[in-house]
Short mmCIF file of N, CA and C and ligand atoms in Angstrom, two decimals:
data_model
loop_
_atom_site.label_atom_id
_atom_site.label_comp_id
_atom_site.label_asym_id
_atom_site.label_seq_id
_atom_site.Cartn_x
_atom_site.Cartn_y
_atom_site.Cartn_z
N UNK A 1 -0.63 7.44 -16.02
CA UNK A 1 -0.32 7.51 -14.69
C UNK A 1 -0.77 6.21 -14.15
N UNK A 2 0.13 5.69 -13.03
CA UNK A 2 -0.18 4.48 -12.44
C UNK A 2 -0.02 4.60 -10.95
N UNK A 3 -1.05 4.10 -10.39
CA UNK A 3 -1.17 4.01 -8.84
C UNK A 3 -1.12 2.60 -8.41
N UNK A 4 -0.27 2.33 -7.47
CA UNK A 4 -0.26 0.84 -6.93
C UNK A 4 -0.78 0.85 -5.56
N UNK A 5 -1.60 -0.31 -5.41
CA UNK A 5 -2.07 -0.47 -3.95
C UNK A 5 -1.42 -1.58 -3.27
N UNK A 6 -1.03 -1.42 -2.05
CA UNK A 6 -0.19 -2.32 -1.33
C UNK A 6 -1.04 -2.66 -0.15
N UNK A 7 -1.14 -4.08 0.03
CA UNK A 7 -1.84 -4.57 1.25
C UNK A 7 -0.80 -5.31 2.29
N UNK A 8 -1.14 -4.89 3.50
CA UNK A 8 -0.17 -5.42 4.52
C UNK A 8 -0.69 -6.85 4.84
N UNK A 9 -1.84 -7.24 4.43
CA UNK A 9 -2.41 -8.57 4.82
C UNK A 9 -2.54 -9.46 3.55
N UNK A 10 -2.10 -10.79 3.75
CA UNK A 10 -2.04 -11.57 2.56
C UNK A 10 -3.43 -12.58 2.66
N UNK A 11 -4.24 -12.30 3.66
CA UNK A 11 -5.37 -13.05 3.97
C UNK A 11 -6.37 -13.05 2.89
N UNK A 12 -6.90 -14.19 2.31
CA UNK A 12 -7.74 -14.34 1.06
C UNK A 12 -8.85 -13.36 1.09
N UNK A 13 -9.57 -13.25 2.28
CA UNK A 13 -10.69 -12.18 2.38
C UNK A 13 -10.29 -11.12 3.27
N UNK A 14 -9.15 -10.52 3.09
CA UNK A 14 -8.62 -9.42 3.76
C UNK A 14 -9.51 -8.27 3.71
N UNK A 15 -9.81 -7.58 4.79
CA UNK A 15 -10.42 -6.33 4.63
C UNK A 15 -9.57 -5.03 4.16
N UNK A 16 -8.24 -5.21 4.27
CA UNK A 16 -7.36 -4.21 3.65
C UNK A 16 -7.30 -4.39 2.20
N UNK A 17 -7.35 -5.52 1.69
CA UNK A 17 -7.48 -5.71 0.27
C UNK A 17 -8.82 -5.13 -0.31
N UNK A 18 -9.87 -5.26 0.62
CA UNK A 18 -11.14 -4.84 0.25
C UNK A 18 -11.18 -3.24 0.14
N UNK A 19 -10.39 -2.67 1.06
CA UNK A 19 -10.37 -1.17 1.01
C UNK A 19 -9.61 -0.74 -0.20
N UNK A 20 -8.56 -1.42 -0.61
CA UNK A 20 -7.83 -1.16 -1.83
C UNK A 20 -8.58 -1.32 -3.07
N UNK A 21 -9.43 -2.40 -3.02
CA UNK A 21 -10.39 -2.67 -4.14
C UNK A 21 -11.58 -1.57 -4.27
N UNK A 22 -11.89 -1.03 -3.13
CA UNK A 22 -12.89 0.03 -3.12
C UNK A 22 -12.34 1.35 -3.86
N UNK A 23 -11.02 1.65 -3.44
CA UNK A 23 -10.57 2.96 -4.03
C UNK A 23 -10.15 2.61 -5.50
N UNK A 24 -9.78 1.43 -5.77
CA UNK A 24 -9.55 1.09 -7.25
C UNK A 24 -10.86 1.31 -8.10
N UNK A 25 -11.96 0.96 -7.48
CA UNK A 25 -13.34 1.14 -8.37
C UNK A 25 -13.65 2.65 -8.45
N UNK A 26 -13.10 3.54 -7.56
CA UNK A 26 -13.35 4.80 -7.67
C UNK A 26 -12.49 5.67 -8.50
N UNK A 27 -11.41 4.92 -8.91
CA UNK A 27 -10.34 5.60 -9.67
C UNK A 27 -10.72 5.93 -11.10
N UNK A 28 -10.46 7.18 -11.64
CA UNK A 28 -10.87 7.47 -13.00
C UNK A 28 -10.16 6.64 -14.00
N UNK A 29 -11.07 6.34 -15.04
CA UNK A 29 -10.73 5.33 -16.06
C UNK A 29 -9.29 5.64 -16.67
N UNK A 30 -8.90 6.85 -16.75
CA UNK A 30 -7.73 7.18 -17.51
C UNK A 30 -6.39 6.93 -16.58
N UNK A 31 -6.57 6.37 -15.40
CA UNK A 31 -5.49 6.05 -14.35
C UNK A 31 -5.42 4.64 -14.31
N UNK A 32 -4.37 4.08 -14.25
CA UNK A 32 -4.13 2.57 -14.17
C UNK A 32 -3.89 2.29 -12.62
N UNK A 33 -4.88 1.73 -12.02
CA UNK A 33 -4.77 1.41 -10.51
C UNK A 33 -4.61 -0.10 -10.54
N UNK A 34 -3.59 -0.63 -9.86
CA UNK A 34 -3.34 -2.08 -9.71
C UNK A 34 -2.99 -2.40 -8.30
N UNK A 35 -3.46 -3.52 -7.79
CA UNK A 35 -3.11 -3.96 -6.41
C UNK A 35 -1.91 -4.98 -6.56
N UNK A 36 -0.96 -4.71 -5.90
CA UNK A 36 0.31 -5.71 -6.01
C UNK A 36 0.02 -6.93 -5.66
N UNK A 37 0.42 -8.03 -6.32
CA UNK A 37 0.16 -9.45 -5.84
C UNK A 37 1.65 -10.05 -5.71
N UNK A 38 2.64 -9.24 -5.50
CA UNK A 38 3.95 -9.71 -5.43
C UNK A 38 4.59 -9.87 -3.90
N UNK A 39 3.91 -9.21 -3.14
CA UNK A 39 4.37 -9.12 -1.77
C UNK A 39 4.66 -10.42 -1.08
N UNK A 40 3.89 -11.36 -1.23
CA UNK A 40 4.05 -12.72 -0.70
C UNK A 40 4.94 -13.63 -1.50
N UNK A 41 5.46 -13.06 -2.55
CA UNK A 41 6.47 -13.92 -3.38
C UNK A 41 7.78 -13.62 -2.96
N UNK A 42 8.04 -12.69 -2.10
CA UNK A 42 9.33 -12.16 -1.82
C UNK A 42 10.21 -13.11 -0.86
N UNK A 43 11.39 -13.52 -1.10
CA UNK A 43 12.18 -14.07 -0.01
C UNK A 43 12.41 -13.16 1.23
N UNK A 44 12.94 -13.79 2.27
CA UNK A 44 13.26 -12.92 3.42
C UNK A 44 14.32 -12.06 3.04
N UNK A 45 14.38 -10.86 3.46
CA UNK A 45 15.38 -9.91 3.16
C UNK A 45 16.61 -10.38 3.70
N UNK A 46 17.69 -10.33 2.86
CA UNK A 46 19.07 -10.57 3.33
C UNK A 46 20.08 -9.74 2.41
N UNK A 47 20.81 -8.86 3.24
CA UNK A 47 21.61 -7.99 2.50
C UNK A 47 22.74 -8.60 1.51
N UNK A 48 22.95 -9.84 1.89
CA UNK A 48 23.94 -10.54 1.00
C UNK A 48 23.30 -10.82 -0.39
N UNK A 49 22.08 -10.95 -0.44
CA UNK A 49 21.26 -11.13 -1.90
C UNK A 49 20.94 -9.73 -2.44
N UNK A 50 21.12 -8.69 -1.73
CA UNK A 50 20.86 -7.34 -2.27
C UNK A 50 21.91 -6.79 -3.18
N UNK A 51 22.34 -7.59 -4.00
CA UNK A 51 23.41 -7.14 -5.05
C UNK A 51 22.98 -7.62 -6.44
N UNK A 52 23.40 -6.79 -7.37
CA UNK A 52 22.87 -7.03 -8.74
C UNK A 52 23.10 -8.45 -9.17
N UNK A 53 24.23 -9.11 -9.02
CA UNK A 53 24.52 -10.37 -9.59
C UNK A 53 23.76 -11.57 -8.99
N UNK A 54 23.33 -11.35 -7.68
CA UNK A 54 22.61 -12.47 -6.91
C UNK A 54 21.04 -12.06 -6.55
N UNK A 55 20.69 -10.96 -7.25
CA UNK A 55 19.29 -10.54 -6.67
C UNK A 55 18.27 -11.42 -7.09
N UNK A 56 17.50 -11.92 -6.17
CA UNK A 56 16.39 -12.89 -6.48
C UNK A 56 15.35 -12.34 -7.61
N UNK A 57 14.92 -13.13 -8.61
CA UNK A 57 14.18 -12.68 -9.51
C UNK A 57 12.85 -11.91 -9.12
N UNK A 58 12.14 -12.60 -7.95
CA UNK A 58 11.11 -12.04 -7.49
C UNK A 58 11.17 -10.49 -6.84
N UNK A 59 12.30 -10.31 -6.41
CA UNK A 59 12.79 -8.96 -5.95
C UNK A 59 12.76 -7.98 -7.15
N UNK A 60 13.36 -8.48 -8.23
CA UNK A 60 13.34 -7.65 -9.41
C UNK A 60 12.11 -7.20 -9.84
N UNK A 61 11.20 -8.21 -9.85
CA UNK A 61 9.83 -7.94 -10.30
C UNK A 61 9.12 -6.94 -9.39
N UNK A 62 9.24 -7.13 -8.03
CA UNK A 62 8.68 -6.17 -7.03
C UNK A 62 9.24 -4.79 -7.30
N UNK A 63 10.53 -4.64 -7.41
CA UNK A 63 11.09 -3.28 -7.65
C UNK A 63 10.65 -2.73 -8.89
N UNK A 64 10.55 -3.47 -9.95
CA UNK A 64 10.04 -2.93 -11.23
C UNK A 64 8.48 -2.42 -11.09
N UNK A 65 7.83 -3.30 -10.49
CA UNK A 65 6.35 -2.84 -10.14
C UNK A 65 6.33 -1.52 -9.36
N UNK A 66 7.09 -1.41 -8.40
CA UNK A 66 7.07 -0.09 -7.61
C UNK A 66 7.78 1.14 -8.42
N UNK A 67 8.74 0.68 -9.15
CA UNK A 67 9.39 1.66 -9.94
C UNK A 67 8.31 2.39 -11.03
N UNK A 68 7.38 1.40 -11.66
CA UNK A 68 6.56 1.96 -12.68
C UNK A 68 5.39 2.65 -12.02
N UNK A 69 5.19 2.61 -10.78
CA UNK A 69 4.08 3.42 -10.27
C UNK A 69 4.43 4.71 -9.97
N UNK A 70 3.43 5.70 -10.00
CA UNK A 70 3.72 7.14 -9.61
C UNK A 70 3.28 7.60 -8.27
N UNK A 71 2.41 6.68 -7.62
CA UNK A 71 1.96 7.00 -6.39
C UNK A 71 1.29 5.59 -5.67
N UNK A 72 1.15 5.58 -4.42
CA UNK A 72 0.77 4.26 -3.79
C UNK A 72 -0.24 4.57 -2.69
N UNK A 73 -1.23 3.59 -2.54
CA UNK A 73 -1.97 3.47 -1.40
C UNK A 73 -1.50 2.34 -0.54
N UNK A 74 -1.28 2.35 0.65
CA UNK A 74 -1.07 1.31 1.68
C UNK A 74 -2.23 1.28 2.54
N UNK A 75 -2.64 -0.02 2.52
CA UNK A 75 -3.68 -0.40 3.56
C UNK A 75 -3.21 -1.46 4.33
N UNK A 76 -2.94 -1.40 5.66
CA UNK A 76 -2.09 -2.36 6.41
C UNK A 76 -2.68 -2.65 7.83
N UNK A 77 -2.96 -4.02 8.04
CA UNK A 77 -3.37 -4.18 9.43
C UNK A 77 -2.26 -3.97 10.58
N UNK A 78 -2.66 -4.14 11.68
CA UNK A 78 -1.80 -4.12 12.77
C UNK A 78 -1.69 -5.51 13.37
N UNK A 79 -0.38 -6.04 13.61
CA UNK A 79 -0.08 -7.36 14.16
C UNK A 79 0.73 -7.23 15.33
N UNK A 80 0.22 -7.70 16.46
CA UNK A 80 0.92 -7.59 17.78
C UNK A 80 1.57 -6.19 17.96
N UNK A 81 0.75 -5.07 17.77
CA UNK A 81 1.20 -3.83 18.04
C UNK A 81 2.43 -3.17 16.95
N UNK A 82 2.34 -3.83 15.95
CA UNK A 82 3.33 -3.51 14.93
C UNK A 82 3.04 -3.83 13.42
N UNK A 83 3.87 -3.43 12.42
CA UNK A 83 3.61 -3.61 11.04
C UNK A 83 3.77 -5.06 10.87
N UNK A 84 2.94 -5.77 9.97
CA UNK A 84 2.95 -7.21 9.78
C UNK A 84 4.51 -7.48 9.10
N UNK A 85 5.08 -8.54 9.61
CA UNK A 85 6.48 -8.79 9.18
C UNK A 85 6.58 -8.85 7.72
N UNK A 86 5.64 -9.52 7.15
CA UNK A 86 5.65 -9.66 5.61
C UNK A 86 5.86 -8.41 4.76
N UNK A 87 5.04 -7.29 5.45
CA UNK A 87 5.16 -6.10 4.78
C UNK A 87 6.38 -5.27 4.98
N UNK A 88 6.74 -5.35 6.21
CA UNK A 88 8.14 -4.79 6.44
C UNK A 88 9.24 -5.43 5.54
N UNK A 89 9.14 -6.72 5.58
CA UNK A 89 10.05 -7.41 4.67
C UNK A 89 10.02 -6.83 3.19
N UNK A 90 8.84 -6.73 2.61
CA UNK A 90 8.62 -6.10 1.36
C UNK A 90 9.43 -4.77 1.26
N UNK A 91 9.26 -3.93 2.17
CA UNK A 91 9.88 -2.63 2.16
C UNK A 91 11.38 -2.56 2.36
N UNK A 92 11.89 -3.70 3.06
CA UNK A 92 13.21 -3.72 3.42
C UNK A 92 14.11 -3.95 2.04
N UNK A 93 13.36 -4.69 1.14
CA UNK A 93 13.84 -4.97 -0.34
C UNK A 93 14.03 -3.72 -1.05
N UNK A 94 13.42 -2.69 -0.70
CA UNK A 94 13.64 -1.36 -1.51
C UNK A 94 14.24 -0.25 -0.85
N UNK A 95 14.94 -0.53 0.30
CA UNK A 95 15.55 0.51 1.05
C UNK A 95 16.69 0.95 0.26
N UNK A 96 17.58 -0.02 -0.36
CA UNK A 96 18.76 0.48 -1.01
C UNK A 96 18.46 0.81 -2.50
N UNK A 97 17.42 0.34 -3.09
CA UNK A 97 17.21 0.65 -4.51
C UNK A 97 16.38 2.00 -4.75
N UNK A 98 15.56 2.35 -3.83
CA UNK A 98 15.01 3.72 -3.71
C UNK A 98 13.86 3.91 -4.77
N UNK A 99 13.08 2.85 -4.96
CA UNK A 99 11.94 3.10 -5.98
C UNK A 99 10.82 3.94 -5.47
N UNK A 100 10.78 4.18 -4.11
CA UNK A 100 9.72 5.04 -3.38
C UNK A 100 10.16 6.43 -3.24
N UNK A 101 11.39 6.73 -3.64
CA UNK A 101 11.85 8.05 -3.35
C UNK A 101 11.03 9.18 -4.04
N UNK A 102 10.77 10.09 -3.16
CA UNK A 102 9.98 11.38 -3.69
C UNK A 102 8.61 10.97 -4.24
N UNK A 103 8.07 9.74 -4.02
CA UNK A 103 6.81 9.42 -4.54
C UNK A 103 5.70 9.65 -3.53
N UNK A 104 4.49 9.97 -3.84
CA UNK A 104 3.50 10.08 -2.79
C UNK A 104 2.97 8.85 -2.45
N UNK A 105 2.55 8.86 -1.13
CA UNK A 105 1.98 7.55 -0.48
C UNK A 105 0.87 7.99 0.42
N UNK A 106 -0.29 7.50 0.37
CA UNK A 106 -1.40 7.58 1.17
C UNK A 106 -1.67 6.29 1.92
N UNK A 107 -2.24 6.38 3.17
CA UNK A 107 -2.56 5.30 3.97
C UNK A 107 -4.18 5.13 3.89
N UNK A 108 -4.63 3.96 3.85
CA UNK A 108 -5.96 3.49 4.09
C UNK A 108 -6.05 2.71 5.32
N UNK A 109 -6.87 2.93 6.32
CA UNK A 109 -6.90 2.06 7.40
C UNK A 109 -5.61 1.80 8.24
N UNK A 110 -4.68 2.61 8.38
CA UNK A 110 -3.58 2.31 9.15
C UNK A 110 -3.94 2.52 10.62
N UNK A 111 -3.73 1.76 11.49
CA UNK A 111 -3.99 2.18 12.94
C UNK A 111 -2.81 3.21 13.35
N UNK A 112 -3.18 3.96 14.47
CA UNK A 112 -2.05 4.91 14.82
C UNK A 112 -0.59 4.27 14.92
N UNK A 113 -0.61 3.10 15.54
CA UNK A 113 0.83 2.35 15.70
C UNK A 113 1.41 2.08 14.45
N UNK A 114 0.60 1.50 13.50
CA UNK A 114 1.22 1.09 12.17
C UNK A 114 1.46 2.48 11.30
N UNK A 115 0.64 3.32 11.48
CA UNK A 115 0.90 4.59 10.64
C UNK A 115 2.36 5.22 11.18
N UNK A 116 2.38 5.29 12.51
CA UNK A 116 3.72 5.91 13.01
C UNK A 116 4.84 5.04 12.54
N UNK A 117 4.68 3.74 12.71
CA UNK A 117 5.96 2.88 12.25
C UNK A 117 6.27 2.99 10.81
N UNK A 118 5.12 2.90 9.93
CA UNK A 118 5.35 2.76 8.47
C UNK A 118 5.85 4.24 7.97
N UNK A 119 5.37 5.21 8.76
CA UNK A 119 5.71 6.87 8.38
C UNK A 119 7.29 6.78 8.61
N UNK A 120 7.65 6.35 9.67
CA UNK A 120 9.23 6.57 10.04
C UNK A 120 10.02 5.66 8.79
N UNK A 121 9.56 4.47 8.58
CA UNK A 121 10.18 3.64 7.57
C UNK A 121 10.25 4.30 6.29
N UNK A 122 9.02 4.84 5.90
CA UNK A 122 8.99 5.43 4.49
C UNK A 122 9.56 6.72 4.30
N UNK A 123 9.67 7.51 5.45
CA UNK A 123 10.29 8.75 5.38
C UNK A 123 11.79 8.50 5.27
N UNK A 124 12.32 7.59 6.06
CA UNK A 124 13.75 7.13 5.82
C UNK A 124 14.09 6.90 4.33
N UNK A 125 13.07 6.20 3.63
CA UNK A 125 13.20 5.81 2.28
C UNK A 125 12.97 7.05 1.33
N UNK A 126 12.77 8.35 1.94
CA UNK A 126 12.50 9.49 1.26
C UNK A 126 11.13 9.53 0.41
N UNK A 127 10.21 8.61 0.85
CA UNK A 127 8.88 8.65 0.30
C UNK A 127 8.18 9.87 0.76
N UNK A 128 7.08 10.40 0.04
CA UNK A 128 6.37 11.65 0.70
C UNK A 128 4.90 10.99 1.20
N UNK A 129 4.76 11.00 2.49
CA UNK A 129 3.52 10.55 3.08
C UNK A 129 2.56 11.75 2.83
N UNK A 130 1.39 11.51 2.34
CA UNK A 130 0.39 12.60 2.00
C UNK A 130 -0.74 12.41 3.03
N UNK A 131 -0.61 13.11 4.12
CA UNK A 131 -1.74 12.94 5.08
C UNK A 131 -3.00 13.31 4.61
N UNK A 132 -3.12 14.37 3.80
CA UNK A 132 -4.49 14.74 3.32
C UNK A 132 -5.03 13.78 2.28
N UNK A 133 -4.23 12.86 1.85
CA UNK A 133 -4.99 11.79 0.97
C UNK A 133 -5.22 10.61 1.76
N UNK A 134 -4.81 10.43 3.07
CA UNK A 134 -5.07 9.36 3.81
C UNK A 134 -6.43 9.23 4.49
N UNK A 135 -7.09 8.10 4.24
CA UNK A 135 -8.35 7.91 5.00
C UNK A 135 -8.34 6.84 6.02
N UNK A 136 -8.96 7.23 7.15
CA UNK A 136 -9.11 6.30 8.27
C UNK A 136 -10.45 5.67 8.12
N UNK A 137 -10.49 4.35 7.89
CA UNK A 137 -11.80 3.67 7.79
C UNK A 137 -11.94 2.90 9.02
N UNK A 138 -12.61 3.55 9.97
CA UNK A 138 -12.92 2.84 11.32
C UNK A 138 -13.59 1.48 11.20
N UNK A 139 -13.29 0.58 12.00
CA UNK A 139 -14.00 -0.80 12.01
C UNK A 139 -14.11 -1.40 10.71
N UNK A 140 -12.95 -1.28 9.93
CA UNK A 140 -12.93 -1.71 8.61
C UNK A 140 -13.50 -3.20 8.32
N UNK A 141 -13.06 -4.05 9.27
CA UNK A 141 -13.48 -5.42 9.02
C UNK A 141 -14.82 -5.69 9.07
N UNK A 142 -15.59 -4.96 9.89
CA UNK A 142 -17.05 -5.04 9.91
C UNK A 142 -17.83 -4.51 8.76
N UNK A 143 -17.03 -3.93 7.74
CA UNK A 143 -17.69 -3.18 6.61
C UNK A 143 -17.49 -4.09 5.24
N UNK A 144 -16.91 -5.13 5.55
CA UNK A 144 -16.66 -6.16 4.37
C UNK A 144 -17.67 -7.19 4.32
N UNK A 145 -18.32 -7.47 3.14
CA UNK A 145 -19.38 -8.56 3.14
C UNK A 145 -18.62 -9.86 2.67
N UNK A 146 -19.34 -10.90 2.46
CA UNK A 146 -18.82 -12.21 2.29
C UNK A 146 -18.08 -12.35 0.95
N UNK A 147 -18.59 -11.37 0.01
CA UNK A 147 -17.96 -11.53 -1.32
C UNK A 147 -16.59 -10.54 -1.41
N UNK A 148 -16.31 -9.87 -0.32
CA UNK A 148 -15.15 -9.14 -0.24
C UNK A 148 -15.39 -7.56 -0.62
N UNK A 149 -16.71 -7.18 -0.62
CA UNK A 149 -16.96 -5.86 -1.16
C UNK A 149 -17.05 -4.99 0.17
N UNK A 150 -16.49 -3.77 0.02
CA UNK A 150 -16.51 -2.72 1.28
C UNK A 150 -17.74 -2.02 1.09
N UNK A 151 -18.47 -1.90 2.25
CA UNK A 151 -19.59 -1.05 2.49
C UNK A 151 -19.31 0.06 3.35
N UNK A 152 -19.23 1.26 2.89
CA UNK A 152 -18.79 2.37 3.80
C UNK A 152 -20.03 3.49 3.66
N UNK A 153 -19.88 4.30 4.73
CA UNK A 153 -20.90 5.30 4.89
C UNK A 153 -20.52 6.34 3.75
N UNK A 154 -21.53 7.01 3.35
CA UNK A 154 -21.45 8.07 2.42
C UNK A 154 -20.19 8.97 2.51
N UNK A 155 -19.92 9.31 3.83
CA UNK A 155 -18.86 10.28 4.22
C UNK A 155 -17.47 9.59 3.92
N UNK A 156 -17.24 8.24 4.08
CA UNK A 156 -15.95 7.62 3.85
C UNK A 156 -15.81 7.62 2.19
N UNK A 157 -17.06 7.22 1.54
CA UNK A 157 -17.08 7.16 0.22
C UNK A 157 -16.46 8.51 -0.55
N UNK A 158 -17.02 9.50 0.01
CA UNK A 158 -16.49 10.89 -0.30
C UNK A 158 -15.16 11.11 0.01
N UNK A 159 -14.80 10.71 1.11
CA UNK A 159 -13.41 10.94 1.68
C UNK A 159 -12.43 10.14 0.63
N UNK A 160 -12.76 9.01 0.19
CA UNK A 160 -11.89 8.20 -0.66
C UNK A 160 -11.89 8.91 -2.12
N UNK A 161 -12.98 9.50 -2.56
CA UNK A 161 -12.95 10.23 -3.83
C UNK A 161 -11.99 11.32 -3.64
N UNK A 162 -12.09 12.14 -2.68
CA UNK A 162 -11.28 13.35 -2.40
C UNK A 162 -9.86 12.92 -2.29
N UNK A 163 -9.63 11.76 -1.52
CA UNK A 163 -8.15 11.11 -1.46
C UNK A 163 -7.57 11.04 -2.86
N UNK A 164 -8.36 10.47 -3.78
CA UNK A 164 -7.83 10.28 -5.08
C UNK A 164 -7.52 11.54 -5.77
N UNK A 165 -8.42 12.58 -5.63
CA UNK A 165 -8.07 13.83 -6.24
C UNK A 165 -6.72 14.40 -5.72
N UNK A 166 -6.50 14.29 -4.44
CA UNK A 166 -5.38 14.83 -3.81
C UNK A 166 -4.15 14.05 -4.35
N UNK A 167 -4.27 12.69 -4.37
CA UNK A 167 -3.19 11.81 -4.80
C UNK A 167 -2.80 12.18 -6.25
N UNK A 168 -3.67 12.51 -7.18
CA UNK A 168 -3.44 12.75 -8.61
C UNK A 168 -2.86 14.06 -8.56
N UNK A 169 -3.28 14.96 -7.84
CA UNK A 169 -2.54 16.34 -7.75
C UNK A 169 -1.04 16.19 -7.36
N UNK A 170 -0.82 15.40 -6.26
CA UNK A 170 0.31 15.19 -5.77
C UNK A 170 1.33 14.53 -6.87
N UNK A 171 0.85 13.56 -7.58
CA UNK A 171 1.50 12.83 -8.65
C UNK A 171 1.97 13.97 -9.66
N UNK A 172 1.06 14.85 -9.97
CA UNK A 172 1.38 15.91 -10.86
C UNK A 172 2.29 17.01 -10.46
N UNK A 173 2.46 16.83 -9.07
CA UNK A 173 3.43 17.81 -8.43
C UNK A 173 2.73 19.18 -8.16
N UNK A 174 1.46 19.22 -7.97
CA UNK A 174 0.80 20.47 -7.84
C UNK A 174 0.48 20.55 -6.30
C1 FMN B 1 -1.44 -12.33 14.39
C2 FMN B 1 -2.38 -11.08 14.52
C3 FMN B 1 -2.08 -10.11 15.51
C4 FMN B 1 -2.83 -9.07 15.56
N1 FMN B 1 -2.53 -7.96 16.37
C5 FMN B 1 -3.46 -6.88 16.63
C6 FMN B 1 -3.02 -5.85 17.23
O1 FMN B 1 -1.92 -5.81 17.97
N2 FMN B 1 -3.90 -4.83 17.42
C7 FMN B 1 -5.12 -4.86 16.63
O2 FMN B 1 -5.83 -3.80 16.79
N3 FMN B 1 -5.44 -5.84 15.93
C8 FMN B 1 -4.72 -6.81 15.68
N4 FMN B 1 -4.94 -7.93 15.01
C9 FMN B 1 -6.29 -7.80 14.22
C10 FMN B 1 -6.08 -7.43 12.80
O3 FMN B 1 -5.55 -6.11 12.62
C11 FMN B 1 -7.34 -7.56 12.10
O4 FMN B 1 -7.86 -8.84 12.02
C12 FMN B 1 -7.32 -7.00 10.79
O5 FMN B 1 -8.66 -6.98 10.06
C13 FMN B 1 -6.51 -7.89 9.74
O6 FMN B 1 -6.67 -7.38 8.52
P1 FMN B 1 -7.20 -8.18 7.26
O7 FMN B 1 -8.65 -8.21 7.36
O8 FMN B 1 -6.82 -7.31 5.94
O9 FMN B 1 -6.60 -9.43 7.11
C14 FMN B 1 -4.13 -9.08 14.83
C15 FMN B 1 -4.44 -10.06 13.92
C16 FMN B 1 -3.54 -11.13 13.88
C17 FMN B 1 -3.92 -12.27 12.97
#
């Protein structure tokens, strides 16, 4: 079973990356949890290039990585009251190919604006948003130390563990 973490921030010491690493640490050993490093390697989406014979190689890698995952965690900041362009761009590349179809997705740290926007985009792509696996980490940025480790209250730690259990059940279709 594979779970893929997707960060909407490319920042070196990103708090959203830290949130994904925190859930990665809690993931049971028999599950392969990976954080994608391909989002910033993607070209700008262009429908002219969204064709088998001209599809950019980094898009093929991105699609394969998504296709191989059974479920996803998205941790995404808000930029100017919207989804960061780089993240929307990455999603635009899989609208036609459908790697996210019927797959469970949970949000970590999405603001109401980002959550609403991404939910619409992902629902159009037939992904399954799992509200009960989503965890809202308030003031996330203040909870990351200089080494990029997330320090959260017991309650949030517990919520992340519960989230993983829900995600695993969703992947199994229960
Ligand atoms: C260009 C830019 C625009 C931002 N716009 C908003 C915003 O509209 N609303 C908000 O709450 N935070 C906004 N922020 C703050 C980010 O969401 C915040 O810094 C977040 O921690 C970034 O995530 P990261 O730590 O993973 O990089 C903005 C930050 C940047 C760099």
